[in-house]
C-alpha cells in the first residue's frame, strides 16, 4: 500500500473506491468522476466557484463541466509520463463532496460515464498519425496508441492491434465505461433494446455487445471494491 505521506503517489481505481467518504464518486475510463444535480445554472456556478477556492486546487486542476441541470467533476493526473489517479485525488474528492453537501446539491453516481472510440488496426504506426491530424488530438501520456482531445471534451481514441484482416467484422467499436454498480443494468437495457451478448470472457470488468446488425460495443468498469466480508 502507498504510504500516506506520499501524497502524489499513483493509485489504482480500487484504492480510490475502497476509501470511505467517496461514495459520490466512480472511477470510469477517464478518471474519478462525480455528478452533482444542481437544478439551475446559478447553483452549479456556485459549486464551481467554491471548488475553485479550495486550497491547492490549482495543482490538481480538476476538470469541471457546468450545465444547466448539473455539474460533472473529473479528477485525473495529466502529465508527460502518467495518466491516472493519485493519492491527492482522494483528499480533493472528499472536499468537493463536502462542499456539495453544504450547498444541498445531491450526487448521482449513476449519471457518470465516459465513451472511447477504439480502432482495430494492422499497423498502428500507419493509422494513428492520420487520426491525430484529422482530430487535432495528441498522444496520451506514455502511449503512442492512444489519442486524447487536448480540450478535454471529445471522446478519446484507442488503437488495438489486429494480427490479420477481419473483412467480415467491424473494425471500429465504442467502449462505454460505466460505474461498477451500473454495468449490469446498462447491459440489460442494451440487450432488451435488441442487442446481443458477444462475449463475457472478461467479466466482470468488460463485456462485448453487438447491435442487431453486428456493430460492436464494449461495456467496461474500473476497479470495483472488494466485497465486504465478516472480518473486514
Coordinates of C-alpha atoms in Angstrom, one line a residue:
X1 CA 0.0 0.0 0.0
X2 CA 1.2 3.5 -0.8
X3 CA 2.3 5.4 2.4
X4 CA 0.0 8.2 3.4
X5 CA 2.9 10.7 3.4
X6 CA 3.4 10.1 -0.3
X7 CA 0.5 12.4 -1.3
X8 CA 1.4 12.4 -5.0
X9 CA 1.7 8.6 -5.2
X10 CA -0.1 6.9 -8.1
X11 CA -3.0 4.7 -7.1
X12 CA -5.3 2.1 -8.7
X13 CA -9.1 2.6 -9.1
X14 CA -9.8 0.0 -6.4
X15 CA -7.8 2.0 -3.9
X16 CA -10.0 5.0 -4.6
X17 CA -13.2 3.1 -4.4
X18 CA -12.4 1.5 -1.2
X19 CA -11.7 4.8 0.6
X20 CA -14.5 5.7 3.0
X21 CA -16.3 9.0 2.3
X22 CA -16.0 8.9 -1.5
X23 CA -19.4 7.3 -2.2
X24 CA -20.4 10.2 -4.6
X25 CA -17.6 9.2 -6.9
X26 CA -16.9 6.5 -9.5
X27 CA -13.8 5.7 -11.5
X28 CA -14.6 5.2 -15.1
X29 CA -12.3 5.1 -18.2
X30 CA -11.1 8.7 -17.9
X31 CA -10.5 9.2 -14.1
X32 CA -12.7 9.6 -11.0
X33 CA -15.9 11.4 -11.7
X34 CA -18.9 12.7 -9.8
X35 CA -22.1 14.3 -11.0
X36 CA -24.0 16.8 -8.7
X37 CA -27.6 17.7 -9.6
X38 CA -27.9 21.4 -9.2
X39 CA -31.2 22.2 -10.9
X40 CA -30.0 25.6 -12.2
X41 CA -27.0 27.2 -13.9
X42 CA -26.7 29.6 -10.9
X43 CA -26.5 26.8 -8.3
X44 CA -23.9 25.0 -10.5
X45 CA -21.8 28.1 -10.8
X46 CA -21.9 28.5 -7.1
X47 CA -20.5 25.0 -6.7
X48 CA -17.8 25.6 -9.3
X49 CA -16.7 28.8 -7.6
X50 CA -16.4 27.0 -4.2
X51 CA -14.3 24.3 -5.8
X52 CA -12.0 26.9 -7.4
X53 CA -11.4 28.4 -3.9
X54 CA -10.1 25.1 -2.4
X55 CA -6.5 25.4 -1.1
X56 CA -4.1 23.8 -3.6
X57 CA -6.8 23.0 -6.2
X58 CA -4.7 24.7 -9.0
X59 CA -2.1 21.9 -8.5
X60 CA -4.8 19.2 -9.1
X61 CA -6.7 21.1 -11.8
X62 CA -10.0 19.1 -11.8
X63 CA -12.0 19.1 -15.0
X64 CA -15.4 20.7 -14.4
X65 CA -18.3 20.6 -16.8
X66 CA -21.1 23.1 -15.8
X67 CA -24.5 22.5 -17.4
X68 CA -28.0 23.8 -16.5
X69 CA -29.0 20.6 -14.7
X70 CA -25.8 19.7 -13.0
X71 CA -22.1 19.7 -12.7
X72 CA -19.7 16.9 -13.6
X73 CA -16.2 16.9 -11.9
X74 CA -13.4 14.7 -13.2
X75 CA -10.2 14.1 -11.3
X76 CA -7.2 12.7 -13.2
X77 CA -3.5 13.5 -13.4
X78 CA -2.3 14.5 -16.9
X79 CA 1.5 14.6 -17.1
X80 CA 4.1 13.7 -19.7
X81 CA 4.6 10.3 -18.1
X82 CA 1.3 9.5 -16.2
X83 CA -2.4 9.4 -16.9
X84 CA -4.4 8.3 -13.9
X85 CA -5.2 8.8 -10.2
X86 CA -3.0 9.9 -7.3
X87 CA -3.4 10.0 -3.5
X88 CA -4.1 13.7 -3.7
X89 CA -7.3 13.0 -5.6
X90 CA -8.7 11.1 -2.6
X91 CA -8.5 14.2 -0.4
X92 CA -9.8 16.5 -3.2
X93 CA -12.8 14.3 -3.9
X94 CA -13.8 14.3 -0.2
X95 CA -13.5 18.1 -0.1
X96 CA -15.6 18.6 -3.2
X97 CA -18.3 16.2 -1.9
X98 CA -18.3 18.2 1.4
X99 CA -18.9 21.4 -0.5
X100 CA -21.8 19.9 -2.5
X101 CA -23.4 18.7 0.8
X102 CA -23.1 22.1 2.3
X103 CA -24.9 23.5 -0.7
X104 CA -27.6 20.8 -0.6
X105 CA -26.6 19.5 -4.0
X106 CA -27.1 15.7 -4.3
X107 CA -24.7 13.5 -6.1
X108 CA -25.9 11.0 -8.7
X109 CA -23.2 8.4 -9.4
X110 CA -25.5 6.6 -12.0
X111 CA -25.1 9.7 -14.3
X112 CA -21.4 9.2 -14.7
X113 CA -19.8 7.6 -17.8
X114 CA -17.1 8.0 -20.4
X115 CA -17.0 6.9 -24.0
X116 CA -14.0 5.9 -26.1
X117 CA -13.7 5.0 -29.8
X118 CA -11.5 2.0 -30.4
X119 CA -10.0 1.3 -33.9
X120 CA -8.5 -2.1 -34.8
X121 CA -5.5 -1.7 -37.0
X122 CA -2.9 -3.9 -38.6
X123 CA -0.3 -1.2 -38.3
X124 CA -0.9 1.5 -35.6
X125 CA 2.2 3.4 -36.8
X126 CA 0.5 3.9 -40.2
X127 CA -3.0 4.6 -38.9
X128 CA -2.5 6.8 -35.7
X129 CA -0.9 9.8 -37.5
X130 CA -4.0 10.1 -39.7
X131 CA -6.4 10.3 -36.8
X132 CA -4.1 12.5 -34.8
X133 CA -4.0 15.0 -37.6
X134 CA -7.7 14.7 -38.5
X135 CA -9.0 15.2 -35.0
X136 CA -6.4 17.6 -33.8
X137 CA -5.7 15.2 -30.8
X138 CA -2.4 14.5 -29.1
X139 CA -0.8 11.3 -27.7
X140 CA -1.9 10.1 -24.3
X141 CA 0.9 10.1 -21.8
X142 CA 3.3 7.2 -22.2
X143 CA 1.3 5.8 -25.2
X144 CA 1.7 6.0 -28.9
X145 CA -1.5 4.1 -29.4
X146 CA -4.0 6.3 -27.6
X147 CA -5.1 9.8 -28.6
X148 CA -6.9 12.4 -26.4
X149 CA -8.6 15.7 -27.0
X150 CA -6.4 18.5 -25.6
X151 CA -9.5 20.4 -24.9
X152 CA -10.9 17.5 -22.7
X153 CA -14.3 17.3 -24.5
X154 CA -14.0 14.9 -27.3
X155 CA -14.0 11.1 -26.8
X156 CA -10.5 9.6 -26.7
X157 CA -9.4 7.2 -29.5
X158 CA -7.6 4.0 -28.8
X159 CA -5.9 1.7 -31.3
X160 CA -5.5 -2.0 -30.8
X161 CA -3.5 -4.3 -33.0
X162 CA -5.0 -6.9 -35.3
X163 CA -2.9 -9.9 -36.3
X164 CA -4.9 -10.4 -39.6
X165 CA -7.6 -8.6 -41.6
X166 CA -11.2 -9.1 -40.5
X167 CA -13.3 -8.4 -43.6
X168 CA -16.5 -9.9 -42.0
X169 CA -16.3 -7.9 -38.7
X170 CA -16.4 -4.2 -38.0
X171 CA -13.0 -2.7 -37.1
X172 CA -14.2 0.4 -35.1
X173 CA -16.2 0.0 -31.9
X174 CA -17.3 2.1 -29.0
X175 CA -16.1 1.5 -25.4
X176 CA -18.6 2.7 -22.8
X177 CA -17.1 3.0 -19.2
X178 CA -19.8 3.0 -16.6
X179 CA -19.8 2.9 -12.7
X180 CA -19.1 -0.6 -11.4
X181 CA -22.6 -0.7 -9.9
X182 CA -24.3 0.3 -13.1
X183 CA -22.9 -2.2 -15.6
X184 CA -25.5 -4.9 -15.0
X185 CA -28.4 -2.5 -15.6
X186 CA -26.8 -0.9 -18.6
X187 CA -26.1 -4.3 -20.3
X188 CA -29.6 -5.5 -19.6
X189 CA -31.0 -2.3 -21.1
X190 CA -28.9 -2.8 -24.3
X191 CA -29.9 -6.4 -24.6
X192 CA -33.6 -5.5 -24.1
X193 CA -33.2 -2.9 -26.9
X194 CA -32.3 -5.5 -29.4
X195 CA -28.6 -6.1 -28.7
X196 CA -26.8 -9.4 -28.1
X197 CA -24.0 -10.5 -25.9
X198 CA -20.9 -11.4 -28.0
X199 CA -18.6 -12.3 -25.1
X200 CA -18.4 -12.1 -21.3
X201 CA -15.0 -13.8 -21.1
X202 CA -13.5 -10.7 -19.3
X203 CA -16.5 -10.1 -17.0
X204 CA -16.9 -8.5 -14.5
X205 CA -14.5 -5.9 -15.9
X206 CA -15.6 -6.0 -19.6
X207 CA -18.4 -7.3 -21.8
X208 CA -18.7 -7.2 -25.6
X209 CA -22.1 -6.5 -27.0
X210 CA -23.4 -6.0 -30.6
X211 CA -26.4 -4.3 -32.1
X212 CA -28.9 -6.2 -34.4
X213 CA -26.6 -5.6 -37.4
X214 CA -23.4 -6.8 -35.7
X215 CA -21.8 -3.4 -34.8
X216 CA -19.9 -4.0 -31.6
X217 CA -19.5 -2.1 -28.3
X218 CA -17.8 -2.9 -25.0
X219 CA -19.0 -2.1 -21.6
X220 CA -16.2 -1.7 -19.1
X221 CA -15.8 -0.9 -15.4
X222 CA -12.8 0.2 -13.4
X223 CA -11.6 -1.2 -10.0
X224 CA -14.8 -2.2 -8.2
X225 CA -14.2 -2.5 -4.4
X226 CA -13.7 -5.9 -2.9
X227 CA -16.9 -7.4 -1.4
X228 CA -17.1 -6.8 2.3
X229 CA -16.5 -9.9 4.5
X230 CA -17.2 -10.6 8.1
X231 CA -13.6 -10.0 9.0
X232 CA -13.4 -6.5 7.4

